[in-house]
Amino acid sequence: YLSVHFDILSRSHRGHSIKTDEDVRTFLLQEAGLGIVPFQAFGLSEDTGWMRFSIGAVSLQAIEEGLQRAEAALRQLD
């Protein structure tokens, strides 16, 4: 597993504000094709931008491609 912090709360994409970890999760799923789990699933109560990636059954090439898609998606934010 990888723990990743996305410091994008209060940013926006195509007129939609990213206010919660669920918004971060949805944005990265829709724009980068990445399935991630917000830390709230593990007991954290507040929205912090911390997410968990599961990479145990994924090739290094797939990880690199996913990170490139995430970077491209993040560059779209206002």
PDB file of C-alpha atoms in Angstrom:
ATOM      1  CA  TYR A   1       0.000   0.000   0.000  1.00  0.00           C
ATOM      2  CA  LEU A   2       1.026   3.593  -0.559  1.00  0.00           C
ATOM      3  CA  SER A   3      -0.217   6.515   1.495  1.00  0.00           C
ATOM      4  CA  VAL A   4      -0.480   9.686  -0.566  1.00  0.00           C
ATOM      5  CA  HIS A   5      -1.459  13.226   0.390  1.00  0.00           C
ATOM      6  CA  PHE A   6      -3.316  15.220  -2.266  1.00  0.00           C
ATOM      7  CA  ASP A   7      -3.239  18.867  -1.210  1.00  0.00           C
ATOM      8  CA  ILE A   8      -6.112  19.875  -3.478  1.00  0.00           C
ATOM      9  CA  LEU A   9      -8.947  20.590  -1.047  1.00  0.00           C
ATOM     10  CA  SER A  10     -10.413  24.006  -1.958  1.00  0.00           C
ATOM     11  CA  ARG A  11      -9.272  23.678  -5.586  1.00  0.00           C
ATOM     12  CA  SER A  12     -11.772  23.276  -8.428  1.00  0.00           C
ATOM     13  CA  HIS A  13     -12.180  21.396 -11.673  1.00  0.00           C
ATOM     14  CA  ARG A  14     -14.565  22.424 -14.436  1.00  0.00           C
ATOM     15  CA  GLY A  15     -16.529  24.596 -12.027  1.00  0.00           C
ATOM     16  CA  HIS A  16     -16.824  21.932  -9.316  1.00  0.00           C
ATOM     17  CA  SER A  17     -15.166  22.614  -5.978  1.00  0.00           C
ATOM     18  CA  ILE A  18     -13.100  19.892  -4.340  1.00  0.00           C
ATOM     19  CA  LYS A  19     -14.105  20.213  -0.696  1.00  0.00           C
ATOM     20  CA  THR A  20     -13.933  16.701   0.740  1.00  0.00           C
ATOM     21  CA  ASP A  21     -11.827  13.581   0.503  1.00  0.00           C
ATOM     22  CA  GLU A  22     -14.735  11.988  -1.352  1.00  0.00           C
ATOM     23  CA  ASP A  23     -14.435  14.782  -3.942  1.00  0.00           C
ATOM     24  CA  VAL A  24     -10.703  13.985  -4.272  1.00  0.00           C
ATOM     25  CA  ARG A  25     -11.476  10.282  -4.700  1.00  0.00           C
ATOM     26  CA  THR A  26     -14.141  10.947  -7.325  1.00  0.00           C
ATOM     27  CA  PHE A  27     -11.955  13.422  -9.218  1.00  0.00           C
ATOM     28  CA  LEU A  28      -9.020  11.003  -9.481  1.00  0.00           C
ATOM     29  CA  LEU A  29     -11.281   8.117 -10.447  1.00  0.00           C
ATOM     30  CA  GLN A  30     -13.003  10.088 -13.199  1.00  0.00           C
ATOM     31  CA  GLU A  31     -10.030  12.055 -14.515  1.00  0.00           C
ATOM     32  CA  ALA A  32      -7.133   9.607 -14.022  1.00  0.00           C
ATOM     33  CA  GLY A  33      -8.831   6.226 -13.758  1.00  0.00           C
ATOM     34  CA  LEU A  34      -7.320   5.667 -10.303  1.00  0.00           C
ATOM     35  CA  GLY A  35      -9.197   3.898  -7.541  1.00  0.00           C
ATOM     36  CA  ILE A  36      -8.050   5.174  -4.141  1.00  0.00           C
ATOM     37  CA  VAL A  37      -9.412   4.936  -0.611  1.00  0.00           C
ATOM     38  CA  PRO A  38      -9.760   8.018   1.630  1.00  0.00           C
ATOM     39  CA  PHE A  39      -8.347   7.609   5.140  1.00  0.00           C
ATOM     40  CA  GLN A  40     -11.884   8.010   6.538  1.00  0.00           C
ATOM     41  CA  ALA A  41     -12.316   4.323   5.661  1.00  0.00           C
ATOM     42  CA  PHE A  42      -9.725   3.617   8.370  1.00  0.00           C
ATOM     43  CA  GLY A  43     -11.208   5.818  11.090  1.00  0.00           C
ATOM     44  CA  LEU A  44      -9.973   9.340  10.300  1.00  0.00           C
ATOM     45  CA  SER A  45     -12.827  11.750  10.876  1.00  0.00           C
ATOM     46  CA  GLU A  46     -11.756  14.926   9.057  1.00  0.00           C
ATOM     47  CA  ASP A  47     -11.060  15.617   5.394  1.00  0.00           C
ATOM     48  CA  THR A  48      -7.287  15.855   4.996  1.00  0.00           C
ATOM     49  CA  GLY A  49      -6.503  14.787   1.439  1.00  0.00           C
ATOM     50  CA  TRP A  50      -4.768  11.584   2.618  1.00  0.00           C
ATOM     51  CA  MET A  51      -5.517   8.539   0.469  1.00  0.00           C
ATOM     52  CA  ARG A  52      -4.361   4.948   0.200  1.00  0.00           C
ATOM     53  CA  PHE A  53      -3.335   3.206  -3.018  1.00  0.00           C
ATOM     54  CA  SER A  54      -3.173  -0.582  -3.211  1.00  0.00           C
ATOM     55  CA  ILE A  55      -0.347  -1.519  -5.567  1.00  0.00           C
ATOM     56  CA  GLY A  56       0.500  -5.065  -4.503  1.00  0.00           C
ATOM     57  CA  ALA A  57      -0.805  -6.772  -7.647  1.00  0.00           C
ATOM     58  CA  VAL A  58       0.163  -4.055 -10.124  1.00  0.00           C
ATOM     59  CA  SER A  59       3.224  -3.934 -12.383  1.00  0.00           C
ATOM     60  CA  LEU A  60       5.772  -1.132 -12.110  1.00  0.00           C
ATOM     61  CA  GLN A  61       4.743  -0.006 -15.585  1.00  0.00           C
ATOM     62  CA  ALA A  62       1.086   0.255 -14.510  1.00  0.00           C
ATOM     63  CA  ILE A  63       2.106   2.257 -11.427  1.00  0.00           C
ATOM     64  CA  GLU A  64       4.164   4.661 -13.529  1.00  0.00           C
ATOM     65  CA  GLU A  65       1.313   5.087 -16.018  1.00  0.00           C
ATOM     66  CA  GLY A  66      -1.172   5.709 -13.213  1.00  0.00           C
ATOM     67  CA  LEU A  67       1.067   8.356 -11.658  1.00  0.00           C
ATOM     68  CA  GLN A  68       1.406  10.060 -15.041  1.00  0.00           C
ATOM     69  CA  ARG A  69      -2.393  10.115 -15.402  1.00  0.00           C
ATOM     70  CA  ALA A  70      -2.706  11.539 -11.871  1.00  0.00           C
ATOM     71  CA  GLU A  71      -0.180  14.270 -12.686  1.00  0.00           C
ATOM     72  CA  ALA A  72      -2.038  15.181 -15.881  1.00  0.00           C
ATOM     73  CA  ALA A  73      -5.343  15.332 -13.990  1.00  0.00           C
ATOM     74  CA  LEU A  74      -3.869  17.482 -11.214  1.00  0.00           C
ATOM     75  CA  ARG A  75      -2.542  19.953 -13.779  1.00  0.00           C
ATOM     76  CA  GLN A  76      -6.163  20.589 -14.851  1.00  0.00           C
ATOM     77  CA  LEU A  77      -7.150  22.030 -11.467  1.00  0.00           C
ATOM     78  CA  ASP A  78      -7.893  25.696 -10.895  1.00  0.00           C
TER      79      ASP A  78
END
